[in-house]
Amino acid sequence: MEKTIIPIGPYHPLQEEPEFFMLTVEGEKVVDIEVRIGYNHRGIEKLSEMKSFDQSTFLIERICGICSTSHPFAYTRAVEDIIPVEVPERAKYIRTIIAEGERIHSHLLWLGLAGHFLGYNTVYMWVWKLREEILDVMEILTGNRNSYAMFKPGGIRRDIKSEDIPVVIKKMDSIVSTLEMLKKAVIDDPVIHARTKGIGILSKEDAINYCALGPTARASGVARDVRKDSPYGAYDKIEWDMIVTHNGDVFDKLVVRILEVFESIKIIKNCFLNLPGGEIDANIKDIPPGEGIGFIEAPRGECFHYVKSDGTNRPVRHKVRAPTFMNLPTCKATIIGEYISDATIILAAIDPCYCCTERMTVCNTKRKKIYTGKDLIKLSREKTEILRNKMGVK
Amino acid sequence: MSIKLKALLKSPWVFHLSTGSCNNCDIEILDCLTPRFDIERFGMLLVGSIKHADVLLITGSGNRKSMERAKRLYEQMPKPCLVVAVGECALSRGMFIHSYNCPVPIDKVIPVDVYIPGCPPKPEAIIAGIVKLIEKVKKGTAKK
Ligand code: SF4
């Protein structure tokens, strides 16, 4: 059969972010997919090298609006790894609370968009209405709806007021009851079953081979969660369960995310109950030369930061690896052989976040040559040599 | 005011364009459509194609790759049209002003009518911005 190429994007009504997919189809079946990104690239790793360690936290927060806690969390952990310093207990608990609040709003955002992609706008509107409540909670706790600006190397910037805690817990309880209703409505809905069950299956072997992370991996039966495997913050001090399902289809990913929201609410409540008093900041003064890594479980999977310091007040190198970077290639395994009408929901099932993932490739099509690091150094040396000769400097 | 502009004000349909943003502004725009704020009651609708749109909402810092596309999209838009820049990035590139990939602010490429500051602006601010836009058109000072 003849092959047709269907372009989706870069500015497509279904996507809020610009990205470009090229689906190759045979009749109605998808046979190949190619993804092109780069429409959101802002050069954050380079910008971070121009800012001080403290300023960088605000920049890192703006890698992605939805993961505006995960990235600073991983980054601050990387900086704390260089020194190394022990973060005060209270700061650890508050960090956990903020991170889980973000997980709730991120998962709800995905659930709403998934409903929208399926043509089920009732779910979209319901869920986003519920999400507003979470944003209210975050506004009470941090002062902002998104981009909380709570993190700093060594602790947190602002304390939580004790009079806010009962208000927040009450709000959380009201969210749980609405969420229960929503869970029943979504998980038992025959239309959602028909559209998502058995669609876009990622087998356990594929999940491991592609190094899938977060809910994408956990829906395929790979029990990986940084919060359990290598606990940070207050995750090892409170009770909670890891959600793992085994089918790997879109429905299972949906179930994992909904159930994780309940776990997150449980974690937040437990944190408030056990919230210790005391300092919130370790008052870091100097950052010695060295390297540090920080990794945390973002809503989409493991988020990894590497920071290198040379003893000045700026990072020499800052490397970010967001979870979508690992999850996106799993589309190759899940989408091929499926129908074109299911393509959008399968692509959306990994909860892709392109602004975290953006990379840049430079290609010079005219000269058909790719410069490597060595070539660039050679060019630079040659230029210096020419300038020296011109100026007559030896 | 021309009859076209007058008709446009009754139900300004909106196309949303992200040119290298951090997603937050885009989500706040989507938030405006959901039940708490629900700007659809005023006849504002997010449309899927630029050819149906009256208002262009731009977010993001305008990076090299997407700015070319943004310019092309603006040219495809039926005129008269109005342009709103949402967020600090779209106003002045905000945090990314020194980046190698964000060479010019958006309003050097596309004429902008209303600027909505904030990082990200709250949905209330976005709605207030659109109201200002409508007032501006009524006074006849919009760039069209
Ligand atoms: S203005 Fe702020 S919130 Fe909006 S896209 Fe830019 S960095 Fe993100």
Short mmCIF file of C-alpha atoms in Angstrom, two decimals, chain A:
data_model
loop_
_atom_site.label_atom_id
_atom_site.label_comp_id
_atom_site.label_asym_id
_atom_site.label_seq_id
_atom_site.Cartn_x
_atom_site.Cartn_y
_atom_site.Cartn_z
CA MET A 1 0.00 0.00 0.00
CA GLU A 2 1.12 3.52 -0.65
CA LYS A 3 2.65 5.43 2.21
CA THR A 4 1.41 8.86 3.17
CA ILE A 5 3.09 11.34 5.47
CA ILE A 6 0.92 13.30 7.87
CA PRO A 7 2.53 16.31 9.50
CA ILE A 8 1.26 17.33 12.93
CA GLY A 9 2.45 20.71 14.09
CA PRO A 10 4.46 22.71 14.86
CA TYR A 11 1.46 24.89 15.69
CA HIS A 12 -1.37 22.46 16.00
CA PRO A 13 -4.66 23.05 17.83
CA LEU A 14 -4.17 19.96 19.97
CA GLN A 15 -0.83 21.01 21.33
CA GLU A 16 -0.20 23.87 23.65
CA GLU A 17 3.51 23.65 22.94
CA PRO A 18 5.09 23.81 19.52
CA GLU A 19 6.51 20.52 18.37
CA PHE A 20 6.47 18.66 15.12
CA PHE A 21 5.51 15.06 14.45
CA MET A 22 5.75 13.34 11.12
CA LEU A 23 3.51 10.29 10.99
CA THR A 24 3.96 7.90 8.11
CA VAL A 25 0.74 6.01 7.51
CA GLU A 26 -0.36 3.14 5.33
CA GLY A 27 -4.08 3.46 4.96
CA GLU A 28 -5.13 4.05 8.57
CA LYS A 29 -2.17 2.35 10.20
CA VAL A 30 0.82 4.27 11.50
CA VAL A 31 4.04 2.69 10.27
CA ASP A 32 6.61 5.24 11.34
CA ILE A 33 6.99 8.38 13.39
CA GLU A 34 9.54 11.11 13.54
CA VAL A 35 9.66 13.84 16.16
CA ARG A 36 11.29 17.21 15.71
CA ILE A 37 11.72 19.56 18.59
CA GLY A 38 13.59 22.78 19.18
CA TYR A 39 10.78 25.33 18.91
CA ASN A 40 11.07 26.01 22.60
CA HIS A 41 14.82 25.99 23.01
CA ARG A 42 16.01 28.90 25.12
CA GLY A 43 19.56 27.86 26.00
CA ILE A 44 18.95 27.52 29.71
CA GLU A 45 22.06 25.43 30.45
CA LYS A 46 24.21 28.20 29.03
CA LEU A 47 22.22 30.95 30.76
CA SER A 48 22.64 29.16 34.05
CA GLU A 49 26.42 29.46 33.72
CA MET A 50 26.01 33.24 33.59
CA LYS A 51 24.05 33.46 36.84
CA SER A 52 25.06 32.89 40.43
CA PHE A 53 24.00 29.70 42.21
CA ASP A 54 21.21 31.55 43.96
CA GLN A 55 19.89 33.31 40.86
CA SER A 56 19.98 30.09 38.89
CA THR A 57 17.16 28.61 40.98
CA PHE A 58 14.76 31.15 39.49
CA LEU A 59 15.96 30.43 36.00
CA ILE A 60 15.76 26.68 36.47
CA GLU A 61 12.20 27.11 37.67
CA ARG A 62 11.37 28.52 34.26
CA ILE A 63 12.56 25.48 32.34
CA CYS A 64 9.03 24.26 32.57
CA GLY A 65 5.95 25.79 34.11
CA ILE A 66 4.42 22.50 35.13
CA CYS A 67 7.57 21.10 36.73
CA SER A 68 8.45 24.38 38.39
CA THR A 69 9.28 22.51 41.60
CA SER A 70 10.97 19.42 40.22
CA HIS A 71 13.76 21.24 38.43
CA PRO A 72 14.74 23.56 41.32
CA PHE A 73 14.46 20.57 43.66
CA ALA A 74 16.91 18.52 41.60
CA TYR A 75 19.16 21.53 41.11
CA THR A 76 19.32 22.44 44.80
CA ARG A 77 20.06 18.80 45.61
CA ALA A 78 22.92 18.88 43.11
CA VAL A 79 24.37 22.03 44.71
CA GLU A 80 23.95 20.56 48.19
CA ASP A 81 25.77 17.47 46.92
CA ILE A 82 28.83 19.58 46.07
CA ILE A 83 29.29 21.02 49.56
CA PRO A 84 27.86 18.60 51.09
CA VAL A 85 25.37 20.05 53.54
CA GLU A 86 22.49 18.61 55.56
CA VAL A 87 19.19 20.40 54.94
CA PRO A 88 17.13 21.18 58.09
CA GLU A 89 14.27 18.74 58.78
CA ARG A 90 11.53 21.32 58.49
CA ALA A 91 12.78 22.41 55.08
CA LYS A 92 12.76 18.78 53.94
CA TYR A 93 9.13 18.36 54.91
CA ILE A 94 8.05 21.62 53.29
CA ARG A 95 9.92 20.69 50.12
CA THR A 96 8.05 17.40 50.06
CA ILE A 97 4.72 19.16 50.50
CA ILE A 98 5.37 21.55 47.61
CA ALA A 99 6.65 18.77 45.35
CA GLU A 100 3.57 16.64 45.97
CA GLY A 101 1.26 19.60 45.42
CA GLU A 102 2.90 20.01 42.08
CA ARG A 103 2.45 16.34 41.29
CA ILE A 104 -1.28 16.62 41.97
CA HIS A 105 -1.77 19.62 39.72
CA SER A 106 0.40 18.15 36.98
CA HIS A 107 -1.44 14.82 36.93
CA LEU A 108 -4.82 16.56 36.95
CA LEU A 109 -3.68 18.78 34.10
CA TRP A 110 -2.74 15.69 32.11
CA LEU A 111 -6.02 13.96 32.89
CA GLY A 112 -7.96 16.97 31.65
CA LEU A 113 -5.95 17.22 28.47
CA ALA A 114 -6.31 13.48 27.87
CA GLY A 115 -10.07 13.90 28.09
CA HIS A 116 -9.79 16.78 25.63
CA PHE A 117 -7.74 14.66 23.20
CA LEU A 118 -10.35 11.92 23.34
CA GLY A 119 -13.07 14.41 22.51
CA TYR A 120 -14.42 14.10 26.03
CA ASN A 121 -14.53 17.72 27.05
CA THR A 122 -16.64 17.10 30.15
CA VAL A 123 -13.66 15.43 31.80
CA TYR A 124 -11.44 18.31 30.70
CA MET A 125 -13.66 20.94 32.30
CA TRP A 126 -14.32 18.97 35.47
CA VAL A 127 -10.73 18.15 36.11
CA TRP A 128 -9.46 21.63 35.43
CA LYS A 129 -12.07 23.04 37.77
CA LEU A 130 -10.76 20.72 40.44
CA ARG A 131 -7.20 21.71 39.60
CA GLU A 132 -8.01 25.31 40.47
CA GLU A 133 -8.55 24.18 44.07
CA ILE A 134 -5.02 22.77 44.17
CA LEU A 135 -3.65 25.99 42.73
CA ASP A 136 -5.48 27.83 45.51
CA VAL A 137 -3.79 25.61 48.07
CA MET A 138 -0.42 26.35 46.49
CA GLU A 139 -1.22 30.04 46.51
CA ILE A 140 -1.97 29.89 50.23
CA LEU A 141 1.24 28.00 50.95
CA THR A 142 3.69 29.79 48.65
CA GLY A 143 2.05 32.95 47.37
CA ASN A 144 2.03 31.87 43.75
CA ARG A 145 -0.22 29.76 41.55
CA ASN A 146 2.68 28.41 39.49
CA SER A 147 6.43 29.02 39.73
CA TYR A 148 6.56 28.89 43.49
CA ALA A 149 10.08 30.26 44.09
CA MET A 150 10.33 28.29 47.33
CA PHE A 151 13.61 26.53 46.78
CA LYS A 152 17.13 27.69 47.46
CA PRO A 153 20.36 25.76 47.89
CA GLY A 154 20.43 24.72 51.52
CA GLY A 155 16.77 25.05 52.36
CA ILE A 156 13.67 26.97 51.41
CA ARG A 157 12.98 30.65 51.06
CA ARG A 158 9.75 31.08 53.00
CA ASP A 159 8.17 29.25 55.90
CA ILE A 160 4.63 27.91 56.00
CA LYS A 161 2.44 29.76 58.50
CA SER A 162 0.89 27.51 61.13
CA GLU A 163 -2.52 29.19 60.81
CA ASP A 164 -2.65 28.19 57.13
CA ILE A 165 -2.32 24.48 57.83
CA PRO A 166 -5.93 23.74 58.98
CA VAL A 167 -7.28 25.68 56.00
CA VAL A 168 -5.13 23.65 53.62
CA ILE A 169 -6.05 20.32 55.20
CA LYS A 170 -9.74 21.21 54.96
CA LYS A 171 -9.34 22.09 51.30
CA MET A 172 -7.49 18.83 50.69
CA ASP A 173 -10.37 16.87 52.20
CA SER A 174 -12.87 18.59 49.95
CA ILE A 175 -10.65 17.78 46.97
CA VAL A 176 -10.56 14.09 47.94
CA SER A 177 -14.34 13.75 47.86
CA THR A 178 -14.63 15.37 44.41
CA LEU A 179 -11.72 13.29 43.22
CA GLU A 180 -13.38 10.05 44.36
CA MET A 181 -16.39 10.94 42.26
CA LEU A 182 -14.16 11.76 39.32
CA LYS A 183 -12.19 8.56 39.70
CA LYS A 184 -15.36 6.48 39.56
CA ALA A 185 -16.63 8.46 36.58
CA VAL A 186 -13.40 8.12 34.61
CA ILE A 187 -12.27 4.61 35.52
CA ASP A 188 -15.70 3.02 35.03
CA ASP A 189 -16.63 4.92 31.89
CA PRO A 190 -17.29 2.53 28.98
CA VAL A 191 -16.29 5.13 26.39
CA ILE A 192 -12.93 5.73 28.02
CA HIS A 193 -12.42 1.96 28.24
CA ALA A 194 -13.13 1.60 24.54
CA ARG A 195 -10.74 4.40 23.61
CA THR A 196 -7.83 3.59 25.90
CA LYS A 197 -7.80 -0.12 26.82
CA GLY A 198 -5.36 -2.15 24.76
CA ILE A 199 -4.19 0.97 22.92
CA GLY A 200 -0.54 1.96 22.70
CA ILE A 201 0.82 -0.92 24.74
CA LEU A 202 4.34 -0.54 26.08
CA SER A 203 5.58 -3.96 27.17
CA LYS A 204 7.77 -4.39 30.22
CA GLU A 205 10.81 -5.31 28.09
CA ASP A 206 10.34 -2.24 25.92
CA ALA A 207 9.92 -0.02 28.95
CA ILE A 208 13.25 -1.31 30.29
CA ASN A 209 15.01 -1.16 26.91
CA TYR A 210 13.90 2.40 26.23
CA CYS A 211 14.71 3.39 29.84
CA ALA A 212 11.20 4.68 30.39
CA LEU A 213 10.67 6.62 33.61
CA GLY A 214 7.94 7.59 36.01
CA PRO A 215 4.28 6.72 35.42
CA THR A 216 5.11 5.53 31.89
CA ALA A 217 7.35 2.80 33.30
CA ARG A 218 5.19 2.08 36.33
CA ALA A 219 2.16 1.44 34.11
CA SER A 220 4.20 -1.27 32.35
CA GLY A 221 5.04 -3.07 35.57
CA VAL A 222 8.50 -1.59 36.16
CA ALA A 223 8.48 -0.69 39.83
CA ARG A 224 10.83 2.29 39.74
CA ASP A 225 10.36 5.42 41.76
CA VAL A 226 13.18 7.58 43.02
CA ARG A 227 11.09 8.42 46.05
CA LYS A 228 11.25 4.76 47.13
CA ASP A 229 14.54 3.61 45.59
CA SER A 230 16.69 6.42 46.89
CA PRO A 231 14.55 8.47 49.25
CA TYR A 232 15.10 12.19 49.62
CA GLY A 233 13.14 14.91 51.38
CA ALA A 234 10.71 13.37 53.84
CA TYR A 235 9.67 10.41 51.71
CA ASP A 236 11.43 7.83 53.87
CA LYS A 237 9.80 9.14 57.05
CA ILE A 238 6.18 8.79 56.05
CA GLU A 239 3.90 6.01 54.84
CA TRP A 240 2.92 5.84 51.20
CA ASP A 241 2.58 3.28 48.42
CA MET A 242 4.04 3.06 44.97
CA ILE A 243 1.38 2.52 42.31
CA VAL A 244 2.30 -0.11 39.72
CA THR A 245 0.08 -1.62 37.04
CA HIS A 246 0.98 -4.21 34.44
CA ASN A 247 -0.75 -3.73 31.10
CA GLY A 248 1.20 -0.75 29.81
CA ASP A 249 -1.65 0.65 27.73
CA VAL A 250 -3.04 4.18 27.85
CA PHE A 251 -5.71 3.17 30.35
CA ASP A 252 -3.13 1.88 32.81
CA LYS A 253 -1.14 5.07 32.55
CA LEU A 254 -4.33 6.96 33.34
CA VAL A 255 -5.05 4.73 36.34
CA VAL A 256 -1.50 5.13 37.67
CA ARG A 257 -1.78 8.89 37.51
CA ILE A 258 -5.20 9.08 39.16
CA LEU A 259 -4.16 6.78 41.99
CA GLU A 260 -0.92 8.70 42.45
CA VAL A 261 -2.94 11.83 43.10
CA PHE A 262 -4.54 10.08 46.08
CA GLU A 263 -1.12 9.01 47.33
CA SER A 264 0.14 12.57 47.00
CA ILE A 265 -2.74 13.90 49.05
CA LYS A 266 -1.93 11.27 51.67
CA ILE A 267 1.72 12.33 51.69
CA ILE A 268 0.86 16.01 52.06
CA LYS A 269 -1.46 15.32 54.97
CA ASN A 270 1.10 13.12 56.69
CA CYS A 271 3.74 15.78 56.23
CA PHE A 272 1.53 18.40 57.85
CA LEU A 273 0.80 16.08 60.78
CA ASN A 274 4.50 15.38 61.40
CA LEU A 275 5.85 18.80 60.45
CA PRO A 276 8.86 19.45 62.73
CA GLY A 277 9.81 22.93 63.94
CA GLY A 278 13.11 24.70 63.70
CA GLU A 279 15.27 26.25 61.02
CA ILE A 280 14.35 26.27 57.35
CA ASP A 281 17.69 27.20 55.87
CA ALA A 282 21.22 25.82 56.28
CA ASN A 283 22.73 29.23 55.31
CA ILE A 284 25.23 28.12 52.73
CA LYS A 285 28.02 30.64 52.33
CA ASP A 286 30.58 29.36 49.83
CA ILE A 287 30.38 26.59 47.32
CA PRO A 288 33.70 24.76 47.00
CA PRO A 289 35.04 23.40 43.71
CA GLY A 290 33.52 20.06 42.81
CA GLU A 291 30.73 18.24 41.09
CA GLY A 292 27.29 17.31 42.31
CA ILE A 293 24.30 15.42 41.06
CA GLY A 294 20.70 15.79 42.07
CA PHE A 295 17.85 13.53 41.11
CA ILE A 296 14.23 13.52 42.16
CA GLU A 297 10.98 12.01 41.00
CA ALA A 298 9.17 14.64 38.95
CA PRO A 299 5.53 14.04 37.96
CA ARG A 300 6.76 12.54 34.69
CA GLY A 301 9.70 10.54 35.99
CA GLU A 302 13.22 10.98 37.20
CA CYS A 303 14.60 14.47 36.73
CA PHE A 304 18.37 14.69 36.81
CA HIS A 305 20.68 17.68 37.25
CA TYR A 306 24.45 17.84 37.21
CA VAL A 307 26.29 20.92 38.46
CA LYS A 308 29.99 21.58 38.38
CA SER A 309 31.55 24.34 40.43
CA ASP A 310 35.05 25.80 40.33
CA GLY A 311 34.82 27.66 43.61
CA THR A 312 33.44 30.92 42.20
CA ASN A 313 29.83 31.92 42.67
CA ARG A 314 28.68 30.55 39.32
CA PRO A 315 28.29 27.02 38.01
CA VAL A 316 30.86 26.12 35.35
CA ARG A 317 28.60 23.52 33.85
CA HIS A 318 24.98 22.73 34.42
CA LYS A 319 23.37 19.78 32.75
CA VAL A 320 19.65 19.05 32.81
CA ARG A 321 18.00 15.82 31.83
CA ALA A 322 14.23 15.96 32.00
CA PRO A 323 12.10 12.79 32.10
CA THR A 324 10.41 13.38 28.75
CA PHE A 325 13.79 13.03 27.08
CA MET A 326 13.74 9.36 28.03
CA ASN A 327 10.00 8.80 27.63
CA LEU A 328 9.57 10.30 24.19
CA PRO A 329 11.38 7.51 22.27
CA THR A 330 8.95 4.95 23.70
CA CYS A 331 6.49 6.35 21.14
CA LYS A 332 8.39 4.28 18.58
CA ALA A 333 7.33 1.16 20.44
CA THR A 334 3.78 2.18 21.22
CA ILE A 335 2.48 4.04 18.19
CA ILE A 336 3.60 1.81 15.33
CA GLY A 337 0.79 -0.43 14.16
CA GLU A 338 -1.94 1.64 15.79
CA TYR A 339 -4.67 3.59 14.04
CA ILE A 340 -4.12 7.20 13.18
CA SER A 341 -7.10 8.34 15.27
CA ASP A 342 -5.41 6.90 18.36
CA ALA A 343 -2.10 8.57 17.57
CA THR A 344 -2.75 11.76 19.56
CA ILE A 345 -3.75 10.01 22.76
CA ILE A 346 -0.79 7.62 22.51
CA LEU A 347 1.60 10.53 22.01
CA ALA A 348 -0.04 12.32 24.92
CA ALA A 349 -0.02 9.25 27.17
CA ILE A 350 3.59 9.73 28.24
CA ASP A 351 2.61 13.24 29.38
CA PRO A 352 5.25 14.84 27.21
CA CYS A 353 6.72 18.15 28.20
CA TYR A 354 8.75 19.60 25.39
CA CYS A 355 10.01 22.74 27.01
CA CYS A 356 11.97 20.58 29.45
CA THR A 357 13.33 18.40 26.71
CA GLU A 358 14.38 20.96 24.16
CA ARG A 359 17.75 20.33 22.62
CA MET A 360 19.42 22.02 19.73
CA THR A 361 21.27 20.59 16.76
CA VAL A 362 23.19 22.82 14.44
CA CYS A 363 23.58 21.56 10.93
CA ASN A 364 25.23 23.23 8.05
CA THR A 365 23.65 21.76 4.96
CA LYS A 366 25.77 23.71 2.50
CA ARG A 367 29.15 22.44 3.54
CA LYS A 368 27.95 19.00 4.57
CA LYS A 369 30.33 19.01 7.48
CA ILE A 370 29.60 18.67 11.15
CA TYR A 371 32.00 20.41 13.49
CA THR A 372 33.10 18.45 16.51
CA GLY A 373 34.60 19.91 19.67
CA LYS A 374 38.09 19.21 18.36
CA ASP A 375 37.44 21.02 15.09
CA LEU A 376 36.11 24.06 16.95
CA ILE A 377 39.19 24.22 19.16
CA LYS A 378 41.38 23.91 16.09
CA LEU A 379 39.51 26.73 14.35
CA SER A 380 39.76 28.91 17.43
CA ARG A 381 43.50 28.32 17.69
CA GLU A 382 43.98 29.13 14.03
CA LYS A 383 42.10 32.40 14.45
CA THR A 384 44.22 33.37 17.45
CA GLU A 385 47.31 32.56 15.40
CA ILE A 386 46.13 34.79 12.54
CA LEU A 387 45.32 37.67 14.90
CA ARG A 388 48.69 37.31 16.63
CA ASN A 389 50.49 37.50 13.32
CA LYS A 390 48.47 40.53 12.30
CA MET A 391 49.20 42.37 15.50
CA GLY A 392 52.77 41.23 15.55
CA VAL A 393 52.44 39.74 19.03
CA LYS A 394 54.63 36.74 19.72
#
